[in-house]
CSV table of C-alpha atoms and ligand atoms in Angstrom, one decimal:
chain,number,residue,atom,x,y,z
U,84,UNK,CA,0.5,-0.2,0.0
U,85,UNK,CA,1.2,3.6,-1.1
U,86,UNK,CA,2.0,5.6,1.7
U,87,UNK,CA,1.6,8.5,0.7
U,88,UNK,CA,-0.8,11.1,1.8
U,89,UNK,CA,-4.1,11.4,-1.1
U,90,UNK,CA,-6.9,13.6,-1.3
U,91,UNK,CA,-9.9,14.8,-3.7
U,92,UNK,CA,-9.0,16.6,-6.2
U,93,UNK,CA,-11.6,19.7,-5.8
U,94,UNK,CA,-11.9,22.3,-6.3
U,95,UNK,CA,-11.1,21.7,-10.1
U,96,UNK,CA,-11.7,24.6,-12.9
U,97,UNK,CA,-14.2,23.1,-15.2
U,98,UNK,CA,-15.0,25.5,-18.3
U,99,UNK,CA,-18.6,26.7,-18.3
U,100,UNK,CA,-17.9,26.0,-22.3
U,101,UNK,CA,-16.8,22.8,-23.8
U,102,UNK,CA,-13.3,22.4,-24.1
U,103,UNK,CA,-13.3,23.0,-28.5
U,104,UNK,CA,-14.3,26.6,-27.7
U,105,UNK,CA,-12.3,27.3,-24.5
U,106,UNK,CA,-9.2,26.0,-26.4
U,107,UNK,CA,-9.2,28.3,-29.2
U,108,UNK,CA,-9.8,30.4,-27.8
U,109,UNK,CA,-7.0,30.5,-25.3
U,110,UNK,CA,-4.4,29.2,-28.6
U,111,UNK,CA,-6.5,33.5,-29.8
U,112,UNK,CA,-4.6,34.7,-26.6
U,113,UNK,CA,-1.5,33.0,-27.1
U,114,UNK,CA,-1.3,33.4,-30.8
U,115,UNK,CA,-0.4,36.9,-29.9
U,116,UNK,CA,2.4,36.5,-27.8
U,117,UNK,CA,5.3,37.9,-29.4
U,118,UNK,CA,9.0,38.5,-28.3
U,119,UNK,CA,8.6,42.4,-27.2
U,120,UNK,CA,11.6,44.6,-26.8
U,121,UNK,CA,10.6,47.8,-27.0
U,122,UNK,CA,8.8,47.6,-24.2
U,123,UNK,CA,7.1,51.1,-22.3
U,124,UNK,CA,8.0,52.2,-18.7
U,125,UNK,CA,4.1,52.7,-17.7
U,126,UNK,CA,4.1,50.7,-14.5
U,127,UNK,CA,3.5,47.2,-13.1
U,128,UNK,CA,2.4,46.4,-9.9
U,129,UNK,CA,3.8,44.6,-7.6
U,130,UNK,CA,1.4,42.3,-7.0
U,131,UNK,CA,0.6,41.9,-10.7
U,132,UNK,CA,4.3,40.6,-11.0
U,133,UNK,CA,3.7,38.4,-7.8
U,134,UNK,CA,1.0,37.2,-9.3
U,135,UNK,CA,2.8,36.0,-12.1
U,136,UNK,CA,5.3,34.1,-9.8
U,137,UNK,CA,2.9,33.3,-8.7
U,138,UNK,CA,1.2,30.9,-11.9
U,139,UNK,CA,5.4,30.1,-12.9
U,140,UNK,CA,6.1,28.4,-9.2
U,141,UNK,CA,2.1,26.5,-9.7
U,142,UNK,CA,3.8,24.8,-12.5
U,143,UNK,CA,4.8,20.7,-11.7
U,144,UNK,CA,8.2,20.0,-11.7
U,145,UNK,CA,10.6,17.0,-10.6
U,146,UNK,CA,9.2,15.3,-7.6
U,147,UNK,CA,7.3,18.7,-6.7
U,148,UNK,CA,11.5,19.9,-5.4
U,149,UNK,CA,10.9,23.2,-7.0
U,150,UNK,CA,13.6,24.5,-8.2
U,151,UNK,CA,13.4,27.6,-9.3
U,152,UNK,CA,13.9,31.1,-8.1
U,153,UNK,CA,12.3,34.1,-9.7
U,154,UNK,CA,14.2,37.6,-8.4
U,155,UNK,CA,12.7,40.5,-9.6
U,156,UNK,CA,14.4,43.4,-10.5
U,157,UNK,CA,11.9,47.1,-10.9
U,158,UNK,CA,14.9,49.4,-9.1
U,159,UNK,CA,16.0,51.5,-11.6
U,160,UNK,CA,19.7,51.6,-10.9
U,161,UNK,CA,20.4,47.9,-9.9
U,162,UNK,CA,18.3,47.7,-13.9
U,163,UNK,CA,20.5,49.5,-15.4
U,164,UNK,CA,23.8,47.8,-13.5
U,165,UNK,CA,21.8,44.5,-15.5
U,166,UNK,CA,21.8,46.3,-18.5
U,167,UNK,CA,25.7,47.5,-18.5
U,168,UNK,CA,26.5,43.9,-18.1
U,169,UNK,CA,24.1,41.6,-20.7
U,170,UNK,CA,25.9,45.0,-23.8
U,171,UNK,CA,28.8,43.3,-22.3
U,172,UNK,CA,28.5,40.2,-22.6
U,173,UNK,CA,26.3,41.1,-26.1
U,174,UNK,CA,29.0,43.4,-27.9
U,175,UNK,CA,31.4,40.3,-26.8
U,176,UNK,CA,28.9,37.7,-28.6
U,177,UNK,CA,28.1,39.7,-31.9
U,178,UNK,CA,31.8,40.6,-31.8
U,179,UNK,CA,33.4,37.5,-31.6
U,180,UNK,CA,30.9,34.4,-29.8
U,181,UNK,CA,28.4,34.3,-32.5
U,182,UNK,CA,30.3,32.4,-35.6
U,183,UNK,CA,29.0,33.6,-38.3
U,184,UNK,CA,26.1,31.0,-39.0
U,185,UNK,CA,24.4,31.9,-35.4
U,186,UNK,CA,24.7,35.7,-37.4
U,187,UNK,CA,23.3,34.7,-40.1
U,188,UNK,CA,20.9,33.0,-37.9
U,189,UNK,CA,19.7,35.7,-36.2
U,190,UNK,CA,19.2,38.4,-39.6
U,191,UNK,CA,15.9,38.1,-39.7
U,192,UNK,CA,15.4,39.3,-36.1
U,193,UNK,CA,17.3,42.7,-36.7
U,194,UNK,CA,18.9,42.0,-33.0
U,195,UNK,CA,22.2,43.7,-31.9
U,196,UNK,CA,23.3,44.6,-28.7
U,197,UNK,CA,22.2,47.3,-27.4
U,198,UNK,CA,19.5,46.3,-24.8
U,199,UNK,CA,18.5,49.9,-23.6
U,200,UNK,CA,14.5,48.2,-22.9
U,201,UNK,CA,16.3,46.2,-19.4
U,202,UNK,CA,15.9,49.6,-18.6
U,203,UNK,CA,12.3,50.9,-19.9
U,204,UNK,CA,10.3,47.3,-18.5
U,205,UNK,CA,8.8,47.9,-15.4
U,206,UNK,CA,10.4,44.6,-14.1
U,207,UNK,CA,13.3,42.0,-14.9
U,208,UNK,CA,12.5,38.9,-13.7
U,209,UNK,CA,15.7,37.0,-13.2
U,210,UNK,CA,14.9,33.7,-13.4
U,211,UNK,CA,17.5,31.5,-11.2
U,212,UNK,CA,17.5,27.1,-11.6
U,213,UNK,CA,18.4,25.5,-9.0
U,214,UNK,CA,21.2,22.7,-8.6
U,215,UNK,CA,19.4,21.7,-5.1
U,216,UNK,CA,17.6,22.7,-3.0
U,217,UNK,CA,17.7,25.3,-0.2
U,218,UNK,CA,18.4,22.6,2.5
U,219,UNK,CA,21.1,21.2,0.3
U,220,UNK,CA,19.0,18.2,-0.3
U,221,UNK,CA,18.9,16.3,-4.3
U,222,UNK,CA,17.0,18.1,-7.1
U,223,UNK,CA,15.6,16.3,-10.0
U,224,UNK,CA,14.9,17.2,-13.4
U,225,UNK,CA,15.6,21.7,-13.1
U,226,UNK,CA,16.4,22.3,-16.1
U,227,UNK,CA,12.5,20.6,-17.5
U,228,UNK,CA,10.4,21.9,-14.3
U,229,UNK,CA,12.5,25.7,-15.0
U,230,UNK,CA,11.5,24.7,-18.6
U,231,UNK,CA,7.9,24.5,-17.7
U,232,UNK,CA,7.3,27.1,-14.8
U,233,UNK,CA,9.6,29.9,-17.3
U,234,UNK,CA,6.2,28.8,-20.2
U,235,UNK,CA,3.3,29.1,-17.4
U,236,UNK,CA,4.6,32.5,-16.5
U,237,UNK,CA,5.0,33.2,-20.2
U,238,UNK,CA,1.7,32.6,-20.8
U,239,UNK,CA,-0.3,34.7,-17.9
U,240,UNK,CA,1.8,37.3,-19.0
U,241,UNK,CA,0.6,37.1,-21.9
U,242,UNK,CA,-3.1,36.7,-20.5
U,243,UNK,CA,-3.2,39.8,-18.2
U,244,UNK,CA,-2.0,41.3,-22.1
U,245,UNK,CA,1.9,42.7,-21.2
U,246,UNK,CA,4.9,41.1,-22.9
U,247,UNK,CA,7.4,39.6,-22.5
U,248,UNK,CA,10.8,38.7,-24.1
U,249,UNK,CA,13.3,35.1,-22.8
U,250,UNK,CA,16.5,36.6,-23.2
U,251,UNK,CA,19.3,34.8,-22.5
U,252,UNK,CA,22.4,37.1,-23.0
U,253,UNK,CA,25.2,34.4,-22.6
U,254,UNK,CA,27.3,34.0,-20.6
U,255,UNK,CA,24.4,34.6,-17.8
U,256,UNK,CA,27.6,33.8,-14.6
U,257,UNK,CA,27.0,38.2,-14.6
U,258,UNK,CA,23.4,38.4,-13.3
U,259,UNK,CA,24.4,35.9,-10.2
U,260,UNK,CA,27.0,38.8,-8.4
U,261,UNK,CA,25.1,41.5,-9.7
U,262,UNK,CA,21.6,40.0,-7.3
U,263,UNK,CA,24.1,37.8,-4.6
U,264,UNK,CA,22.6,34.5,-5.4
U,265,UNK,CA,24.1,32.1,-3.9
U,266,UNK,CA,26.2,29.2,-6.0
U,267,UNK,CA,23.3,26.6,-5.8
U,268,UNK,CA,21.0,29.0,-8.1
U,269,UNK,CA,22.6,28.8,-12.1
U,270,UNK,CA,20.8,31.9,-14.2
U,271,UNK,CA,18.3,30.4,-16.1
U,272,UNK,CA,16.7,33.4,-18.2
U,273,UNK,CA,16.1,37.3,-17.3
U,274,UNK,CA,12.3,37.9,-18.5
U,275,UNK,CA,11.8,42.2,-19.1
U,276,UNK,CA,7.8,42.4,-18.5
U,277,UNK,CA,5.6,45.4,-19.1
U,278,UNK,CA,3.7,46.5,-21.5
U,279,UNK,CA,5.2,46.9,-25.8
U,280,UNK,CA,5.8,50.5,-26.5
U,281,UNK,CA,3.7,53.0,-28.5
U,282,UNK,CA,4.6,52.4,-31.7
U,283,UNK,CA,6.4,48.0,-30.6
U,284,UNK,CA,7.4,46.5,-33.9
U,285,UNK,CA,8.9,43.1,-33.8
U,286,UNK,CA,10.4,41.7,-36.6
U,287,UNK,CA,8.0,40.1,-39.0
U,288,UNK,CA,10.1,36.5,-39.2
U,289,UNK,CA,9.8,35.3,-35.8
U,290,UNK,CA,5.3,36.0,-35.9
U,291,UNK,CA,5.3,32.8,-38.2
U,292,UNK,CA,5.1,29.6,-37.5
U,293,UNK,CA,5.2,25.9,-38.5
U,294,UNK,CA,2.4,24.2,-39.5
U,295,UNK,CA,0.6,22.2,-37.1
U,296,UNK,CA,1.5,18.9,-39.7
U,297,UNK,CA,4.8,19.4,-39.5
U,298,UNK,CA,4.6,20.0,-35.4
U,299,UNK,CA,2.0,17.0,-34.6
U,300,UNK,CA,2.1,13.1,-35.4
U,301,UNK,CA,-1.1,11.7,-34.4
U,302,UNK,CA,-2.1,7.8,-34.1
U,303,UNK,CA,-5.2,7.7,-34.6
T,1218,LIG,N1,21.6,36.4,-26.8
T,1218,LIG,C1,21.7,37.8,-27.6
T,1218,LIG,C2,21.9,36.8,-29.4
T,1218,LIG,C3,20.2,36.6,-30.0
T,1218,LIG,C4,20.0,34.5,-29.4
T,1218,LIG,C5,19.3,34.0,-29.5
T,1218,LIG,I1,19.5,32.3,-30.5
T,1218,LIG,C6,18.4,34.2,-30.0
T,1218,LIG,O1,17.0,33.9,-30.1
T,1218,LIG,C7,18.4,35.8,-30.3
T,1218,LIG,C8,19.6,36.8,-29.9
T,1218,LIG,C9,20.6,39.0,-27.2
T,1218,LIG,O2,19.6,38.7,-27.1
T,1218,LIG,O3,20.6,40.1,-28.9
């Protein structure tokens, strides 16, 4: 007999419309998500960011270890330091580290080493992956777990009408130093969160998606 204490699965989310319609409506929200690099400085209340992080933290994780930390930075001076650190890494990336092929792949996105949006967006959510739990115990599938949590954070932001960018200045070690994070936390992603700027534009190439037949295989 399993020793785990079991409880009823209640309350449950039961939509009041057929799943076809509800799923299609969610897709209609999510397909309008864009990776945004032009943010408005319009404030976003801290409570909204807390709700996004709670949503992310509701993700499944290996042995429910929740191997993540979401460091939310609204302080202008700290945002500036993060921008300067990211731009230093990115200059190195664009001038030296990225090979020709990588630069060619990025060309349609129009990215460069200017990361001024990191100062404009009201919040930077710096996501860390825990390679051990805070009590030193083992974690399982941390890469997958944090990826799942971040996906849910992006969906929650989109649902709330907020824009995000999954930014990976690489290497990201400077973030752990700037934010004073302990050794068992590894930088995973830097996510600016805010409203898109008036007149925000996005690269057309990034809006294209593979057709369903190419990404889905069905065994009827
Ligand atoms: N980190 C760099 C380069 C970059 C890399 C990938 I892969 C992208 O999808 C986009 C950008 C930057 O942020 O500019």
